[in-house]
PDB file of C-alpha atoms in Angstrom:
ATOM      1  CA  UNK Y   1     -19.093 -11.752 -27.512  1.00 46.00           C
ATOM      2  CA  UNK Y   2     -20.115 -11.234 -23.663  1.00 51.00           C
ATOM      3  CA  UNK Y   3     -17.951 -13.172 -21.031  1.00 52.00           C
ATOM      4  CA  UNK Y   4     -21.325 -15.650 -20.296  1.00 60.00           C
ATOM      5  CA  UNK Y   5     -21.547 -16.521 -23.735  1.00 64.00           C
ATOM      6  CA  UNK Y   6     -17.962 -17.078 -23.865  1.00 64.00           C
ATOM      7  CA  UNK Y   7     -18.509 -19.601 -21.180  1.00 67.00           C
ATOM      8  CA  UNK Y   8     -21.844 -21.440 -21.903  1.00 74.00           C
ATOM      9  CA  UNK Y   9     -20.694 -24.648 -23.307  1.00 86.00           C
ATOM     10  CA  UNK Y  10     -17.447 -24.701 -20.795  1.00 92.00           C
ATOM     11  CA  UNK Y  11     -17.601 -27.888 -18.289  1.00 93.00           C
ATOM     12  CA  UNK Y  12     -16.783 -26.254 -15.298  1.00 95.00           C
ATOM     13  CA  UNK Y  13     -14.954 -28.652 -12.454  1.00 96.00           C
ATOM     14  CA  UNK Y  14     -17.530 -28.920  -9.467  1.00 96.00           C
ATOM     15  CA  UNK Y  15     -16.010 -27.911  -6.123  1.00 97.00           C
ATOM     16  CA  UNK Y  16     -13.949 -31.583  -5.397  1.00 98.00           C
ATOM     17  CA  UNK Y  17     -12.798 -31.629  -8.897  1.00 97.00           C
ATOM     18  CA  UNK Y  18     -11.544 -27.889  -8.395  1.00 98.00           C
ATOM     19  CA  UNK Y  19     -10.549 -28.935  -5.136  1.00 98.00           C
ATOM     20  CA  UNK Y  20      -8.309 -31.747  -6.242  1.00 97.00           C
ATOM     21  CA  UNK Y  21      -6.859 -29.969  -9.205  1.00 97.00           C
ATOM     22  CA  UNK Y  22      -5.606 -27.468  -6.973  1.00 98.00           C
ATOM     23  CA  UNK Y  23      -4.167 -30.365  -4.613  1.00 97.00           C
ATOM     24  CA  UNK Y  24      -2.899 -32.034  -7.828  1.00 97.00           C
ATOM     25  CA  UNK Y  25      -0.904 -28.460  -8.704  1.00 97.00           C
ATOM     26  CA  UNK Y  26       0.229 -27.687  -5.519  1.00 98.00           C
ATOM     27  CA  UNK Y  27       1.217 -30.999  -4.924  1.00 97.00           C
ATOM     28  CA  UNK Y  28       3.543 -31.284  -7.779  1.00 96.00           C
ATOM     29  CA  UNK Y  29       5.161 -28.009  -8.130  1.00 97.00           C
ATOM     30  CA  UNK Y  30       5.790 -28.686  -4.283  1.00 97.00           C
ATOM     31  CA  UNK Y  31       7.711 -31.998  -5.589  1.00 97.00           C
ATOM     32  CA  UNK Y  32       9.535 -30.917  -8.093  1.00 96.00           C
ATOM     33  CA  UNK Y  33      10.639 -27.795  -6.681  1.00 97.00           C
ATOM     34  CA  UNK Y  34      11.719 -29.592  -3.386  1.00 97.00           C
ATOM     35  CA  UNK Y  35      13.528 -32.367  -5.954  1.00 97.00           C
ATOM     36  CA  UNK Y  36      15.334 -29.793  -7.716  1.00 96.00           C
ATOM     37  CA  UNK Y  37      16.523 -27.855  -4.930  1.00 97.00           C
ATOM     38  CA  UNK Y  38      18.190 -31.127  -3.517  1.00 97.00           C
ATOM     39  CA  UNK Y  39      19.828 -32.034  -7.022  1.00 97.00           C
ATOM     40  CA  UNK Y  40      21.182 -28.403  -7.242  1.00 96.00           C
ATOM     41  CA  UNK Y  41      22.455 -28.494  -3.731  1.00 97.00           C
ATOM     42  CA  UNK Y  42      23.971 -32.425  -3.771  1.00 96.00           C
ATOM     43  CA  UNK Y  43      24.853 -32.701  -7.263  1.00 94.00           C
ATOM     44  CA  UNK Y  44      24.592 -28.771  -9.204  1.00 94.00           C
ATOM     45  CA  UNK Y  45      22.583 -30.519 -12.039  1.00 95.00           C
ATOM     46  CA  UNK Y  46      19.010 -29.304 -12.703  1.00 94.00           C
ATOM     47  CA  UNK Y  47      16.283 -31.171 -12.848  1.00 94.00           C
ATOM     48  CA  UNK Y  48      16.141 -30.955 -16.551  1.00 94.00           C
ATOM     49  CA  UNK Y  49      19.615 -31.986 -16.847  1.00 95.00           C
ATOM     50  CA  UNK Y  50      19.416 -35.221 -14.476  1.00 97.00           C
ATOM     51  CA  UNK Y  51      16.311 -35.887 -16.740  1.00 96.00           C
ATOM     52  CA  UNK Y  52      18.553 -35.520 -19.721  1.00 97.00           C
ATOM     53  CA  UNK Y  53      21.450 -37.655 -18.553  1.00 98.00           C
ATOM     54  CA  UNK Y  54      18.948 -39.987 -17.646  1.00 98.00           C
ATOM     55  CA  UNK Y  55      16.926 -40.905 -20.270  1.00 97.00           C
ATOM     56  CA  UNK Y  56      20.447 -41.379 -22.506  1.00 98.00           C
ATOM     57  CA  UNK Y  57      21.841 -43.335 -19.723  1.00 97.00           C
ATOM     58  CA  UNK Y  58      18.765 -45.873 -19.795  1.00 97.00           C
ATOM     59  CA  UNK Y  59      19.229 -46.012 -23.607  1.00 95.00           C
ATOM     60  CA  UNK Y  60      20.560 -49.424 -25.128  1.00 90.00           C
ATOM     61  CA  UNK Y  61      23.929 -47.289 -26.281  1.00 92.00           C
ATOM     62  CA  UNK Y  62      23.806 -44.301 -24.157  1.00 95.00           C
ATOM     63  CA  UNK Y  63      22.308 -42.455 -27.447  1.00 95.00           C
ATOM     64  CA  UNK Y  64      18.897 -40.921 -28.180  1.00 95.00           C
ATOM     65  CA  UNK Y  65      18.364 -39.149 -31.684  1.00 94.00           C
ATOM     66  CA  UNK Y  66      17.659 -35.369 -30.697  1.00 93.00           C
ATOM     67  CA  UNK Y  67      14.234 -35.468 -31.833  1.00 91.00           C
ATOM     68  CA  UNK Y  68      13.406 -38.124 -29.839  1.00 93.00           C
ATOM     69  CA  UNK Y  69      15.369 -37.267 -26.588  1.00 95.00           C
ATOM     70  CA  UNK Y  70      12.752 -33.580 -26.591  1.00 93.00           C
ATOM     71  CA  UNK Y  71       9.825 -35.906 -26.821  1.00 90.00           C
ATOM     72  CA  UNK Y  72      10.695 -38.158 -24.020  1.00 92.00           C
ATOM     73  CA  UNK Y  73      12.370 -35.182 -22.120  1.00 90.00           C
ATOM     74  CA  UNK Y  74       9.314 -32.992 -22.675  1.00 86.00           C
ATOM     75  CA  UNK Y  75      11.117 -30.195 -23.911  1.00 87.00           C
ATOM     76  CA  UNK Y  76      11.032 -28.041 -27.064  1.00 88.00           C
ATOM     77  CA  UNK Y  77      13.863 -28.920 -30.063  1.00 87.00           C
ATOM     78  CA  UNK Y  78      14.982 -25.510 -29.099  1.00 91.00           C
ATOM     79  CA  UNK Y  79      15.229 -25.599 -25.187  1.00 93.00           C
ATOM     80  CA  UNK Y  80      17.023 -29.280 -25.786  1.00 93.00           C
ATOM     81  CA  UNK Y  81      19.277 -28.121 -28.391  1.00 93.00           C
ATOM     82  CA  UNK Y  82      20.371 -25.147 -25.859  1.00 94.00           C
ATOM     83  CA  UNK Y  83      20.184 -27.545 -22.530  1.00 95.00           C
ATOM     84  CA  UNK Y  84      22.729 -30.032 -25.143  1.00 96.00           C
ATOM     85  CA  UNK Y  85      24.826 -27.576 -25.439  1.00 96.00           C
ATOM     86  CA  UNK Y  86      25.288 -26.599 -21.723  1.00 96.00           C
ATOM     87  CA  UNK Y  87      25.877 -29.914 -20.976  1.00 97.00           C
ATOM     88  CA  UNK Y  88      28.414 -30.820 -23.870  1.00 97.00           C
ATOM     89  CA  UNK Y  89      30.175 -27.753 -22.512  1.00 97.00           C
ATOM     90  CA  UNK Y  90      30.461 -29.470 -19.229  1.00 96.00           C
ATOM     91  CA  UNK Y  91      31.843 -33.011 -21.012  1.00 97.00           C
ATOM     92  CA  UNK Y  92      28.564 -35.174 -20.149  1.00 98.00           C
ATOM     93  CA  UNK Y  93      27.213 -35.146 -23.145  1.00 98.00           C
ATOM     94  CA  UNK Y  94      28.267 -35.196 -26.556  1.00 97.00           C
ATOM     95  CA  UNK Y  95      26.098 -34.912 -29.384  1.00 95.00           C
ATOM     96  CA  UNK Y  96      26.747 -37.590 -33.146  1.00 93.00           C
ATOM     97  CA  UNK Y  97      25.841 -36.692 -36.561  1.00 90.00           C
ATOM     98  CA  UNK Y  98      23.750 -39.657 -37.751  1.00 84.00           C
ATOM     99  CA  UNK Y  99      25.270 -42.291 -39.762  1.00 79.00           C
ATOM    100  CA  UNK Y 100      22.647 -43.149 -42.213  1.00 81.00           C
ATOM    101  CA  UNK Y 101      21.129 -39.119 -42.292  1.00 75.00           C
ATOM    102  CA  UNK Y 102      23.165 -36.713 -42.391  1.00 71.00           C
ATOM    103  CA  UNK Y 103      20.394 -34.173 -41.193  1.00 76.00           C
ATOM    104  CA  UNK Y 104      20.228 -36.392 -37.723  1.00 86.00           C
ATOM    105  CA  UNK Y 105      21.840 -35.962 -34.499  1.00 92.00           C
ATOM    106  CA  UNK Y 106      22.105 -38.256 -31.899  1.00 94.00           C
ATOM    107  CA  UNK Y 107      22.824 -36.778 -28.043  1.00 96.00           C
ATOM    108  CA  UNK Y 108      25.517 -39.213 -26.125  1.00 97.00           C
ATOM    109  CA  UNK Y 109      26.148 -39.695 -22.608  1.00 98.00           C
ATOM    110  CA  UNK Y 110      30.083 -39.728 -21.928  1.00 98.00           C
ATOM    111  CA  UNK Y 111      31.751 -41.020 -18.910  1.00 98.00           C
ATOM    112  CA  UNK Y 112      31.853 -38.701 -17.328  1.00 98.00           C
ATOM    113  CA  UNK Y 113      28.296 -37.773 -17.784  1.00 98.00           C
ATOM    114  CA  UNK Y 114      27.529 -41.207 -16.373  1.00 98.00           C
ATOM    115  CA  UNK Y 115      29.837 -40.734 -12.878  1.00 98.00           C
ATOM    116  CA  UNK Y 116      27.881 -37.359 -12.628  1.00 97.00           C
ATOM    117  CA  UNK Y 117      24.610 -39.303 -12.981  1.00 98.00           C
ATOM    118  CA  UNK Y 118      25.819 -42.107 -10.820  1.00 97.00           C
ATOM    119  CA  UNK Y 119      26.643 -39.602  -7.990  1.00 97.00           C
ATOM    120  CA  UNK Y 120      23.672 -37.628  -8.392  1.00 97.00           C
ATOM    121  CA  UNK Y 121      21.359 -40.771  -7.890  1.00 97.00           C
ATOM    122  CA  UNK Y 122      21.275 -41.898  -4.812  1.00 97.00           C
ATOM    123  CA  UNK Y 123      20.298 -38.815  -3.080  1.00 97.00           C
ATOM    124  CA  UNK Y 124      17.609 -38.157  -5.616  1.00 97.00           C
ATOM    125  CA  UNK Y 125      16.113 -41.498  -5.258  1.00 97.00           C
ATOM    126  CA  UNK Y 126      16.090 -41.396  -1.707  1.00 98.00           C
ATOM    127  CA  UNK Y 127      14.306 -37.778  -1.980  1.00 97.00           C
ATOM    128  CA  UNK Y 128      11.762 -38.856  -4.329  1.00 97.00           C
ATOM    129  CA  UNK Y 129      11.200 -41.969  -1.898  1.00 98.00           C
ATOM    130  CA  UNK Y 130      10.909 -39.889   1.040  1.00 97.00           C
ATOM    131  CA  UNK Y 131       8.649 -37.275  -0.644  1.00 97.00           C
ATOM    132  CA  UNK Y 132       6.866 -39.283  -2.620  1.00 97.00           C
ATOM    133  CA  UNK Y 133       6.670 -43.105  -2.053  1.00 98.00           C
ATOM    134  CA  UNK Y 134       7.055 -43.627   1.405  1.00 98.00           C
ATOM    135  CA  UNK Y 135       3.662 -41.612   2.281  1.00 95.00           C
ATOM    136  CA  UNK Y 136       1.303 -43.945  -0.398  1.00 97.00           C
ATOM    137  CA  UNK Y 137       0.875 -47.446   0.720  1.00 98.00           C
ATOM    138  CA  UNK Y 138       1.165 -50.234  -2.353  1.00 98.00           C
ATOM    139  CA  UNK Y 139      -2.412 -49.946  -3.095  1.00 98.00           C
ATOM    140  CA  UNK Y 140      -2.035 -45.803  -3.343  1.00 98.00           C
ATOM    141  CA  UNK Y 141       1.391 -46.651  -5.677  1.00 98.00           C
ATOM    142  CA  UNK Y 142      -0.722 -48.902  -8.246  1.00 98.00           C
ATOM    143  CA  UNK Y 143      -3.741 -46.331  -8.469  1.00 98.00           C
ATOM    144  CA  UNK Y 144      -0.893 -43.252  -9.099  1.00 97.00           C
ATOM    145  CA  UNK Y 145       0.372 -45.475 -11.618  1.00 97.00           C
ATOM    146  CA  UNK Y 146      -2.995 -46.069 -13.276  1.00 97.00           C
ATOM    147  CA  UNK Y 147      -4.028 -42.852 -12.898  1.00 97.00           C
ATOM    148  CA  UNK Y 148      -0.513 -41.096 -14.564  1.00 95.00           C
ATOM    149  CA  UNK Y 149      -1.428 -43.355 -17.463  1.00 95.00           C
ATOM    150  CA  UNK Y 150      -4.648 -42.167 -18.240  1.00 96.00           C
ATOM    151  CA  UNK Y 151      -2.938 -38.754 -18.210  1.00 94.00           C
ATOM    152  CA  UNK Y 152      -0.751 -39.233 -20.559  1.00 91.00           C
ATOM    153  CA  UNK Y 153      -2.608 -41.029 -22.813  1.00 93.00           C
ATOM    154  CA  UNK Y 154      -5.278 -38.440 -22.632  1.00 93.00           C
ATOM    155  CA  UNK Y 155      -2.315 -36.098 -23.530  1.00 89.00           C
ATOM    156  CA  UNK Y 156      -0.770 -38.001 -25.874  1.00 85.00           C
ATOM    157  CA  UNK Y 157      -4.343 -38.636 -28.072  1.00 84.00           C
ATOM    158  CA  UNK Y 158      -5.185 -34.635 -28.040  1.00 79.00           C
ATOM    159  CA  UNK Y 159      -1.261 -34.166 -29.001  1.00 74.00           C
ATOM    160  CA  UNK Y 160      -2.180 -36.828 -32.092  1.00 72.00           C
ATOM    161  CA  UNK Y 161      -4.994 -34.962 -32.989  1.00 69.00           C
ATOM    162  CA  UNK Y 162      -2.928 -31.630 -32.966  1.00 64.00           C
ATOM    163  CA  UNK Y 163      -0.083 -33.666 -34.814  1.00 59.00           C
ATOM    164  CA  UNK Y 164      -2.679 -34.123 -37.512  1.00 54.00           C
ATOM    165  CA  UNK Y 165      -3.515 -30.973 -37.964  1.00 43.00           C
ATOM    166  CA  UNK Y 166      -0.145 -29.141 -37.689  1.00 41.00           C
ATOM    167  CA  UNK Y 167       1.937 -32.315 -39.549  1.00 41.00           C
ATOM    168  CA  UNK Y 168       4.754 -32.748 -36.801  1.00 46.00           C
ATOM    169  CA  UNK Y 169       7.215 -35.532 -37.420  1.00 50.00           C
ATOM    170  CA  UNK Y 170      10.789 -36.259 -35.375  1.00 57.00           C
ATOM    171  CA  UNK Y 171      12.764 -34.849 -38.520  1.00 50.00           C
ATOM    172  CA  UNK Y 172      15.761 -32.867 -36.852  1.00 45.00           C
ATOM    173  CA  UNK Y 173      15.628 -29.256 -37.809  1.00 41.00           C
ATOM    174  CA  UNK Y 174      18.288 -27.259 -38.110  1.00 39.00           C
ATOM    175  CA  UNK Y 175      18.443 -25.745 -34.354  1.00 38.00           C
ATOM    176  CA  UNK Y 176      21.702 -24.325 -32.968  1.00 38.00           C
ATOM    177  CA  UNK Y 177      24.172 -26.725 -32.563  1.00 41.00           C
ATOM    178  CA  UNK Y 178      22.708 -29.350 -34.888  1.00 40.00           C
TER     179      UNK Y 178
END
């Protein structure tokens, strides 16, 4: 099939909407590479793992099921289970077999996890404040917000439909060091 045909029925973004996408991706890989390199420097946690210790921290008992903690973290099982492990080699985490399945695993933040995260936060916040929030005014804050929601439920309804189709579930799997 010729590269035109290929290419017929494609909704190409007009010039503002290419425009703004490239904004959009500039924008953010801009962020989150300037947010990481602080964390790194200030704290020596990644991004990923300040996400980590995060989410668990913000969790009624400092414990997310494994399954669940890659679905709020956005990562793979796999890159979790390994990013787990670096960080239960470190003592901040610690991961729980399941009480009531014995094929679950819940990750746990330890104390010492939380005076890493504790440490770590203040110069992060101020970062993404500085970066971020201090250069929208309230009315700019409210439309990111509404606008990051229609994202993500965009995302979330084709990830559904892909769901459907592929019949994913939050069952832990048997991934190294599960």
């Amino acid at each position: 099939m010729a590269m035109n045909e290929l290419g017929a029925n494609t909704r190409w973004l007009s010039d503002f909407e290419q425009q703004t996408w490239r904004r959009f991706l500039q924008g953010t890989q801009m962020l989150f590479e300037r947010l990481g390199s602080q964390l790194q420097a200030e704290s020596g946690l990644s991004g990923s793992d300040y996400d980590i210790l995060v989410i668990l921290s913000e969790a009624e008992s400092g414990s997310v099921r494994m399954c669940d903690l890659a679905e709020r973290s956005v990562f793979s099982r796999s890159r979790l289970s390994h990013a787990v492990n670096r960080l239960e080699k470190l003592g901040w985490v610690e991961r729980v077999s399941c009480p009531t399945d014995g094929r679950g695993t819940f990750a746990v933040i330890t104390d010492k996890g939380r005076r890493v995260l504790e440490d770590a936060a203040p110069g992060h916040v101020e970062m993404v404040r500085k970066l971020l929030f201090d250069s929208l005014d309230d009315v700019q804050v409210a439309e990111l917000h509404q606008i990051m929601g229609s994202v993500l439920n965009a995302i979330s309804d084709d990830d559904k439909n892909a769901d459907d189709h592929m019949g994913a579930d939050c069952e832990d799997s048997p991934i190294s060091g599960e």
